[in-house]
XYZ file of C-alpha atoms in Angstrom:
605
model
C -34.510 35.533 -45.197
C -35.850 35.410 -41.614
C -37.466 32.001 -41.131
C -37.339 28.806 -39.165
C -33.984 28.263 -40.844
C -32.313 31.492 -39.656
C -29.896 29.715 -37.316
C -26.557 28.600 -38.697
C -24.658 26.617 -36.104
C -20.956 25.884 -36.203
C -21.195 22.381 -34.801
C -17.952 21.477 -36.553
C -15.981 24.058 -34.580
C -17.757 23.121 -31.349
C -16.755 19.494 -31.910
C -13.185 20.563 -32.720
C -12.883 22.437 -29.424
C -14.404 19.576 -27.443
C -12.798 16.538 -29.026
C -9.700 17.588 -30.971
C -8.276 20.589 -29.135
C -9.663 19.804 -25.680
C -7.501 19.668 -22.584
C -10.105 17.682 -20.617
C -11.198 15.054 -23.140
C -9.794 12.328 -20.889
C -12.285 13.309 -18.159
C -15.301 12.247 -20.228
C -16.760 8.935 -19.146
C -14.979 9.046 -15.787
C -16.255 10.079 -12.368
C -18.031 12.387 -11.856
C -18.926 12.360 -15.573
C -19.207 8.596 -16.027
C -22.629 8.943 -17.682
C -21.252 10.990 -20.589
C -18.314 9.590 -22.512
C -16.987 11.136 -25.736
C -19.269 9.110 -28.009
C -22.330 10.012 -25.938
C -21.354 13.688 -25.928
C -21.025 13.711 -29.716
C -24.410 12.077 -30.160
C -26.025 14.446 -27.680
C -24.722 17.542 -29.463
C -25.584 16.279 -32.939
C -29.128 15.472 -31.863
C -29.559 18.674 -29.900
C -28.316 20.775 -32.815
C -31.145 19.411 -34.969
C -33.754 20.376 -32.357
C -32.261 23.853 -31.940
C -32.065 24.516 -35.679
C -35.703 23.534 -36.205
C -38.209 23.562 -33.359
C -36.422 26.070 -31.131
C -35.355 28.371 -33.959
C -38.929 28.254 -35.267
C -40.159 30.725 -32.638
C -37.235 33.167 -33.008
C -38.868 35.770 -35.258
C -42.509 35.012 -34.495
C -42.177 35.442 -30.721
C -40.232 38.675 -31.230
C -42.973 40.123 -33.445
C -45.887 38.984 -31.279
C -44.356 39.825 -27.901
C -45.816 39.229 -24.449
C -48.995 40.189 -22.626
C -49.562 40.966 -18.945
C -52.948 40.719 -17.212
C -54.211 42.661 -14.190
C -53.242 39.839 -11.802
C -49.590 39.960 -12.823
C -49.582 36.915 -15.105
C -47.460 36.947 -18.280
C -48.656 35.114 -21.383
C -46.120 33.839 -23.918
C -46.644 33.613 -27.685
C -47.973 30.208 -28.738
C -44.909 29.557 -30.899
C -42.578 30.011 -27.916
C -44.622 27.630 -25.792
C -44.451 25.106 -28.645
C -40.652 25.375 -28.599
C -40.608 24.867 -24.828
C -42.854 21.842 -25.156
C -40.566 20.316 -27.780
C -37.575 20.827 -25.494
C -39.226 19.171 -22.507
C -40.847 16.399 -24.548
C -37.353 15.323 -25.583
C -36.221 15.577 -21.916
C -33.267 17.844 -22.626
C -33.680 19.378 -19.175
C -32.034 16.262 -17.720
C -28.717 16.940 -19.462
C -27.440 19.275 -16.719
C -28.897 17.387 -13.753
C -26.963 14.961 -11.566
C -27.481 11.202 -11.880
C -28.926 11.317 -8.343
C -31.695 13.511 -9.778
C -32.204 11.321 -12.818
C -29.956 13.377 -15.088
C -26.945 12.716 -17.312
C -24.469 14.615 -15.147
C -22.824 16.110 -18.236
C -19.576 18.053 -17.700
C -19.637 21.860 -17.977
C -17.899 21.819 -21.371
C -20.690 19.747 -22.914
C -23.364 21.821 -21.158
C -21.958 25.128 -22.408
C -21.549 23.702 -25.911
C -25.227 22.737 -25.898
C -26.131 26.148 -24.477
C -24.387 27.817 -27.420
C -26.661 25.894 -29.786
C -29.722 26.815 -27.743
C -29.204 30.581 -27.461
C -27.788 30.878 -30.959
C -31.072 29.467 -32.233
C -33.265 31.653 -29.994
C -31.677 33.884 -27.363
C -34.886 34.654 -25.431
C -35.774 30.980 -25.221
C -32.741 29.952 -23.199
C -33.657 31.970 -20.127
C -37.019 30.244 -19.673
C -35.076 27.104 -18.744
C -33.481 28.670 -15.662
C -35.572 26.589 -13.264
C -33.303 23.566 -13.636
C -30.306 25.607 -12.492
C -32.329 27.016 -9.570
C -33.052 23.420 -8.537
C -29.308 22.756 -8.474
C -28.726 25.788 -6.233
C -31.406 24.639 -3.777
C -30.031 21.101 -3.923
C -26.618 22.457 -3.035
C -27.408 25.135 -0.445
C -30.894 24.385 0.875
C -31.892 22.498 4.010
C -33.104 18.888 3.695
C -36.677 20.154 4.024
C -36.180 22.763 1.291
C -34.639 20.194 -1.028
C -37.569 17.863 -0.404
C -40.110 20.598 -1.100
C -38.598 22.071 -4.240
C -35.925 20.168 -6.142
C -37.846 17.278 -7.654
C -40.926 19.469 -8.079
C -38.933 21.940 -10.184
C -37.406 19.165 -12.270
C -40.525 17.111 -12.939
C -42.900 20.076 -13.164
C -40.608 22.085 -15.465
C -41.042 25.025 -13.114
C -39.552 28.362 -14.013
C -36.952 30.222 -12.017
C -35.511 33.701 -11.686
C -32.764 35.556 -9.836
C -34.076 38.672 -8.080
C -31.428 41.270 -7.205
C -31.898 44.623 -8.884
C -33.988 47.415 -7.386
C -35.108 50.664 -9.026
C -33.018 52.947 -6.809
C -30.017 50.660 -6.367
C -29.320 49.459 -9.928
C -25.959 47.687 -10.054
C -25.216 48.757 -6.475
C -26.676 45.580 -4.988
C -25.595 46.552 -1.486
C -27.978 49.518 -1.565
C -30.997 47.206 -1.821
C -33.936 48.226 0.395
C -36.147 45.112 0.211
C -36.852 43.970 3.768
C -37.397 40.593 5.383
C -39.217 39.983 8.656
C -38.879 36.666 10.462
C -42.150 34.746 10.941
C -41.163 31.292 12.219
C -38.594 28.604 11.484
C -37.162 29.327 8.038
C -40.252 31.307 6.948
C -39.844 35.064 6.402
C -42.096 37.791 5.036
C -40.570 39.997 2.327
C -41.444 43.501 1.211
C -39.979 45.628 -1.569
C -39.741 46.341 -5.280
C -37.420 44.652 -7.773
C -36.655 45.558 -11.377
C -35.223 43.933 -14.506
C -36.182 40.418 -13.382
C -35.596 38.173 -16.373
C -38.614 35.946 -16.949
C -40.180 36.995 -13.642
C -43.385 35.350 -14.799
C -44.661 33.244 -17.710
C -47.590 30.934 -18.275
C -45.878 27.717 -19.377
C -45.180 26.107 -15.939
C -47.432 25.606 -12.934
C -45.021 27.484 -10.676
C -42.001 29.787 -10.682
C -39.328 29.875 -7.983
C -37.586 33.198 -7.387
C -34.280 33.486 -5.534
C -34.590 36.869 -3.822
C -31.992 39.003 -2.046
C -33.469 41.007 0.861
C -32.240 42.544 4.100
C -33.495 41.044 7.392
C -34.612 43.538 10.008
C -31.609 44.750 11.992
C -29.032 43.482 9.461
C -26.007 45.636 8.624
C -25.926 47.866 5.546
C -24.228 46.835 2.308
C -23.989 43.425 0.676
C -22.992 41.685 3.911
C -26.434 42.355 5.364
C -28.311 40.613 2.558
C -29.843 37.145 2.814
C -31.162 34.850 0.090
C -34.763 33.633 0.117
C -36.651 30.984 -1.859
C -39.861 32.701 -2.982
C -42.347 30.648 -5.041
C -45.159 32.205 -7.082
C -47.504 29.650 -5.504
C -46.673 28.540 -1.982
C -45.211 25.054 -1.696
C -46.284 23.068 1.352
C -43.858 20.880 3.263
C -45.198 17.797 1.474
C -44.428 19.444 -1.890
C -48.019 20.180 -2.842
C -48.987 23.574 -4.260
C -50.886 26.027 -2.119
C -52.220 29.553 -2.421
C -50.898 32.427 -4.524
C -47.877 34.040 -2.871
C -47.425 37.811 -2.779
C -44.762 38.210 -5.482
C -46.537 40.018 -8.331
C -45.385 41.339 -11.691
C -46.332 45.013 -12.016
C -44.991 45.591 -15.496
C -42.992 44.220 -18.405
C -40.107 46.380 -19.578
C -40.457 47.656 -23.162
C -37.007 46.790 -24.468
C -35.186 47.405 -27.749
C -34.645 43.654 -28.103
C -35.322 40.284 -26.506
C -39.028 41.043 -26.918
C -39.917 37.437 -26.148
C -38.149 37.531 -22.776
C -40.361 38.759 -19.931
C -38.204 41.345 -18.156
C -40.395 42.205 -15.186
C -40.947 44.682 -12.397
C -41.675 42.528 -9.356
C -43.473 43.710 -6.223
C -42.971 41.728 -3.030
C -46.038 41.969 -0.818
C -48.426 43.269 -3.446
C -52.216 43.042 -3.797
C -52.552 42.884 -0.024
C -51.080 39.369 -0.046
C -47.971 38.754 2.099
C -44.883 37.591 0.232
C -43.442 34.621 2.048
C -40.039 33.105 1.462
C -37.765 30.511 2.991
C -34.314 31.568 4.152
C -31.921 29.601 1.937
C -30.224 26.996 4.080
C -31.143 28.927 7.219
C -27.871 30.871 7.003
C -27.448 34.594 6.391
C -24.887 34.563 3.570
C -27.068 35.738 0.711
C -24.522 37.476 -1.491
C -22.133 34.489 -1.379
C -24.976 32.114 -2.249
C -26.244 34.391 -5.008
C -22.770 34.692 -6.500
C -23.022 31.061 -7.607
C -26.056 32.141 -9.618
C -24.428 35.362 -10.838
C -21.302 33.576 -12.064
C -23.413 31.039 -13.945
C -25.409 33.905 -15.496
C -22.253 35.762 -16.515
C -20.905 32.687 -18.274
C -24.294 32.256 -19.957
C -24.274 35.846 -21.210
C -20.764 35.489 -22.648
C -21.653 32.252 -24.431
C -24.871 33.852 -25.729
C -22.902 36.801 -27.124
C -20.481 34.491 -28.884
C -23.262 32.245 -30.193
C -25.258 35.085 -31.731
C -22.117 36.644 -33.239
C -21.345 33.245 -34.738
C -24.692 32.798 -36.487
C -24.519 36.466 -37.513
C -21.179 35.830 -39.187
C -22.312 32.616 -40.881
C -25.449 34.313 -42.217
C -23.357 37.196 -43.552
C -20.930 34.705 -45.107
C -23.766 32.884 -46.888
C -25.116 36.200 -48.188
C -21.671 37.268 -49.402
C -21.301 34.053 -51.387
C -24.638 34.569 -53.155
C -25.024 38.338 -53.583
C -23.520 39.650 -56.832
C -22.654 43.317 -57.030
C -20.021 45.217 -58.951
C -16.991 43.973 -60.907
C -13.758 42.761 -59.435
C -11.755 45.778 -58.192
C -8.966 44.931 -60.657
C -11.480 45.216 -63.502
C -13.338 48.280 -62.217
C -12.613 50.312 -65.361
C -13.942 47.612 -67.681
C -17.599 48.480 -68.348
C -18.214 44.979 -69.724
C -16.793 43.136 -66.707
C -19.094 40.617 -65.023
C -20.532 41.311 -61.606
C -18.989 39.108 -58.921
C -20.149 37.703 -55.586
C -19.344 40.307 -52.959
C -17.092 37.864 -51.095
C -14.597 38.708 -53.835
C -14.375 42.371 -52.783
C -11.385 43.129 -50.513
C -13.262 45.014 -47.780
C -15.996 42.376 -47.553
C -13.320 39.717 -47.369
C -11.598 41.640 -44.559
C -14.844 41.987 -42.618
C -15.613 38.291 -42.973
C -12.176 37.187 -41.781
C -12.332 39.627 -38.875
C -15.635 38.064 -37.804
C -14.371 34.518 -38.295
C -11.193 35.062 -36.296
C -12.909 36.785 -33.390
C -15.877 34.384 -33.248
C -13.685 31.292 -33.331
C -11.360 32.931 -30.808
C -14.244 33.736 -28.455
C -15.520 30.174 -28.784
C -12.027 28.934 -27.905
C -12.027 31.215 -24.835
C -15.481 30.039 -23.723
C -14.665 26.377 -24.226
C -11.296 26.695 -22.466
C -13.094 28.285 -19.508
C -15.688 25.496 -19.583
C -12.902 22.917 -19.542
C -11.383 24.617 -16.493
C -14.821 24.142 -14.916
C -14.611 20.455 -15.907
C -11.420 20.216 -13.867
C -13.043 21.961 -10.897
C -15.916 19.465 -10.908
C -13.618 16.464 -11.386
C -11.519 17.522 -8.371
C -14.399 17.804 -5.939
C -16.222 20.944 -7.022
C -16.257 24.556 -5.894
C -14.753 24.964 -2.430
C -12.727 21.742 -2.410
C -9.018 22.093 -1.687
C -7.849 20.135 -4.721
C -9.906 22.229 -7.116
C -8.843 25.590 -5.655
C -6.236 26.578 -8.309
C -8.647 25.849 -11.145
C -11.464 27.551 -9.248
C -9.364 30.708 -9.059
C -8.462 30.465 -12.743
C -12.137 30.126 -13.630
C -12.832 33.238 -11.553
C -10.146 35.119 -13.497
C -11.555 34.048 -16.871
C -15.241 34.787 -16.207
C -14.940 38.598 -16.586
C -13.235 37.979 -19.927
C -15.970 35.630 -21.119
C -18.761 37.974 -20.060
C -17.154 41.376 -20.571
C -15.147 40.782 -23.726
C -17.561 38.509 -25.584
C -20.498 40.834 -24.965
C -18.586 43.927 -26.150
C -16.956 42.290 -29.142
C -20.021 40.237 -30.059
C -22.144 43.362 -30.467
C -19.410 45.026 -32.534
C -19.115 41.968 -34.784
C -22.857 41.921 -35.432
C -22.621 45.506 -36.700
C -19.863 44.354 -39.049
C -22.040 41.432 -40.182
C -24.835 43.894 -41.000
C -22.345 45.969 -43.007
C -21.697 42.952 -45.223
C -25.389 42.928 -46.147
C -25.466 46.626 -46.912
C -28.930 48.191 -46.696
C -30.663 44.812 -46.895
C -29.316 43.893 -43.483
C -31.103 46.828 -41.884
C -34.457 45.324 -42.867
C -36.385 42.549 -41.134
C -36.041 40.398 -44.239
C -32.861 39.069 -42.648
C -32.245 37.984 -39.035
C -29.232 40.233 -38.454
C -31.300 43.227 -37.288
C -32.919 41.103 -34.566
C -29.564 39.612 -33.621
C -28.285 43.133 -32.965
C -31.341 44.154 -30.939
C -31.195 40.949 -28.896
C -27.448 41.218 -28.278
C -27.020 44.784 -26.999
C -28.319 43.870 -23.547
C -25.349 41.528 -23.080
C -22.967 44.421 -22.326
C -25.394 45.730 -19.698
C -26.921 43.017 -17.576
C -25.270 40.679 -15.085
C -22.789 43.503 -14.531
C -21.858 46.069 -17.185
C -18.542 45.780 -18.994
C -16.898 48.211 -16.614
C -18.184 46.267 -13.606
C -16.497 43.224 -15.154
C -13.308 45.278 -15.525
C -13.332 46.385 -11.895
C -14.116 42.828 -10.795
C -11.161 41.589 -12.849
C -8.685 44.099 -11.455
C -9.713 44.298 -7.809
C -11.219 40.872 -7.053
C -9.477 38.549 -9.485
C -5.991 40.087 -9.762
C -5.281 42.320 -6.767
C -7.021 40.079 -4.216
C -4.365 37.347 -4.435
C -1.543 39.768 -5.267
C -1.616 38.699 -8.916
C -0.765 35.040 -8.247
C -3.553 33.556 -10.412
C -2.745 36.024 -13.184
C 0.938 35.014 -13.020
C -0.011 31.348 -13.349
C -2.241 32.128 -16.314
C 0.360 34.227 -18.096
C 2.983 31.619 -17.204
C 1.010 29.060 -19.200
C 1.186 31.375 -22.221
C 4.941 31.837 -21.711
C 5.374 28.057 -21.630
C 3.421 27.702 -24.882
C 5.733 30.232 -26.550
C 8.935 28.795 -25.071
C 7.966 25.263 -26.130
C 7.576 26.525 -29.715
C 4.197 24.847 -30.075
C 3.256 24.725 -33.748
C 6.874 24.690 -34.844
C 8.231 26.806 -37.661
C 4.791 27.083 -39.269
C 3.526 29.251 -36.380
C 6.825 31.042 -35.617
C 5.572 34.432 -36.834
C 2.354 34.117 -34.863
C 4.162 33.066 -31.670
C 6.451 36.053 -32.031
C 3.397 38.332 -32.267
C 1.958 36.658 -29.174
C 5.246 37.086 -27.305
C 5.314 40.825 -28.086
C 1.684 41.215 -27.019
C 2.347 39.286 -23.811
C 5.254 41.579 -22.933
C 3.030 44.614 -23.533
C 0.293 43.055 -21.372
C 2.669 42.416 -18.471
C 3.847 46.016 -18.743
C 0.214 47.169 -18.583
C -0.346 45.398 -15.266
C 2.937 46.665 -13.860
C 2.146 50.239 -14.864
C -1.402 50.082 -13.537
C -0.353 48.734 -10.135
C 1.769 51.851 -9.721
C -0.910 54.184 -11.027
C -3.569 52.595 -8.826
C -1.444 53.448 -5.811
C -1.497 57.090 -6.974
C -5.276 57.150 -7.582
C -7.961 54.510 -8.162
C -9.358 56.832 -10.827
C -6.656 55.423 -13.126
C -8.258 51.987 -12.815
C -11.662 53.523 -13.438
C -10.466 55.238 -16.608
C -8.381 52.362 -17.998
C -10.099 49.270 -16.612
C -11.904 48.396 -19.830
C -8.648 48.521 -21.798
C -7.044 46.186 -19.267
C -9.868 43.686 -19.700
C -9.687 43.934 -23.507
C -5.916 43.470 -23.492
C -5.988 40.398 -21.254
C -8.841 38.880 -23.242
C -7.217 39.450 -26.629
C -3.888 37.963 -25.524
C -5.678 34.973 -23.956
C -7.717 34.459 -27.127
C -4.579 34.715 -29.260
C -2.988 31.960 -27.167
C -6.027 29.687 -27.465
C -6.247 30.289 -31.207
C -2.592 29.341 -31.642
C -3.144 26.249 -29.532
C -6.017 25.331 -31.865
C -3.997 26.191 -34.974
C -1.213 23.864 -33.817
C -3.799 21.094 -33.470
C -5.156 21.935 -36.928
C -1.656 21.690 -38.429
C -1.374 18.146 -37.092
C -4.904 17.118 -37.995
C -4.958 18.422 -41.573
C -2.552 15.701 -42.696
C -4.590 13.022 -40.935
C -7.942 14.221 -42.337
C -7.496 15.488 -45.904
C -11.265 15.469 -46.419
C -11.519 18.251 -43.820
C -8.687 20.327 -45.233
C -10.747 23.513 -45.689
C -11.793 23.530 -42.041
C -8.254 23.135 -40.725
C -6.811 25.622 -43.200
C -9.526 28.042 -42.105
C -8.442 27.769 -38.465
C -4.816 28.391 -39.386
C -5.749 31.351 -41.619
C -7.935 32.896 -38.892
C -5.083 32.597 -36.390
C -2.627 34.267 -38.738
C -5.086 37.073 -39.443
C -5.683 37.578 -35.704
C -1.955 37.642 -34.934
C -1.361 40.263 -37.638
C -4.471 42.424 -37.171
C -5.419 42.171 -33.485
C -2.397 41.388 -31.315
C -0.473 44.565 -32.291
C -3.288 46.552 -30.608
C -1.982 45.499 -27.204
C 0.936 47.869 -27.714
C -1.523 50.712 -28.325
C -3.411 49.832 -25.138
C -0.108 49.890 -23.236
C 0.831 53.339 -24.557
C -2.616 54.781 -23.798
C -2.597 53.347 -20.275
C 0.991 54.362 -19.603
C 0.419 57.934 -20.816
C -3.050 58.246 -19.320
C -3.795 61.213 -17.079
C -6.582 62.195 -14.712
C -7.397 65.374 -16.654
C -10.955 64.286 -17.461
C -11.681 63.782 -13.748
C -10.596 67.324 -12.970
C -13.000 68.990 -15.425
C -16.052 70.780 -14.114
C -19.317 69.008 -14.943
C -20.479 72.037 -16.923
C -17.966 71.417 -19.733
C -19.529 68.126 -20.744
């Protein structure tokens, strides 16, 4: 039933990905992650899981039912239970996990941070976004002037200030380059902003003393499109040069969106220059490269959305699994004609069993994809960070993987939650169980931070075509090497063969689409989502087989954990048999695809 105990984490699988199947385990405890060795990381995650499963999960249902309130001055009030969860988080100083040692933090590697984020948003999806201020402080620390860093960074950290990213406008939507918000230079790095923004996640809330918005706006005289946008630091209350708080700034919430889910997350309409009060902001770093600066925020948000999707699908599956083991209904199918046969737990019914294994294989595969991507980010950080020459190949690989994490996990996660509800039958449609809220909270994931098709276009045009497919070739080459090296031996021979066939189909897809794109870009528009799905499912199949090979080795060393390892091997075999053959269908559909639908008159729809 829905309660404080709704969240079911899979800490065991998180630990497996981090410490048994990891490709970056040797980086823990070494610069730049010297403050977090493997033992520390384990302890951190074990302790954090307890907080997430109790005090953070406690506000999951209550905050959804109570919702938010907005007063006439544009101030949003949170439910008391949600503020109690926030207080518990900050009292335990978990906000320091992601911060650098120079800022008093642990300097944890991305893999540990994303693992902890899975626990957080799996326990309460709305909650996680109220912690965005810490990441905003990192952006200002990285891109701001010395004066801006002095004014904001430590204030945000110590004051637990909120933060938001402010891009979308009512008329522009996902077309960020069509933004109309204007900026007029006042003096130094101070500008005055005017405009309306929409869908601003947690644009206001009453827990912190201040909120810092990162706002895209167009300076007077700047060119049209994304290249003319600049990024501005816009606090709710003005921050003086000495760091002290001043008067109310002119960034006001005009409304809270009435959404189908995430009712505890304040999705706001924000007016810049409202109530007759000028909206002042500081030009980030005093350089006009707003879209490039904001992309650091966007990419972080896209990873967060993908991990959230996977995390909620995971607890959805584990809740459905627990229900299936307890709920008795009907006789065994082999005894269906025996009127005296005992009712059995529904996990014994073939279709329920199929649905459970489908969820398990996909969820564990998506976690493997997310953690592999996080470990690529570990390598980027260990080699000097984004923009450094040594990290460039891994930086490009991370760029290639992000559309898969965001686009695939959000699409598949929502689909898996519907399957989890099906396991419950009619009971799952009621608020007695958390699955109905999981579904409502998860649907947004396919829409915000770039819809699935935007992720597909980003993958094809920016991540593949931009470097003439070189990063893709490296990525697929790694999968070829795995197959050629016969990783997993004879025990995974059938699965590797399925992966090899799917990989051949995938390479054909890209070859076919390059030719079709030259004929008309409409082909990419019509087939882009299938391309993303195909690349993601092959990549996931590879990571699952990597993990299954590890499980084959580990099961003999750890007989007490035999069920876990056998479960990973079984999920991989199921995935290879049930999912990987679909790549051939994608290839046929893409290869035979026409532009007929584009030639129809609008009236026929």
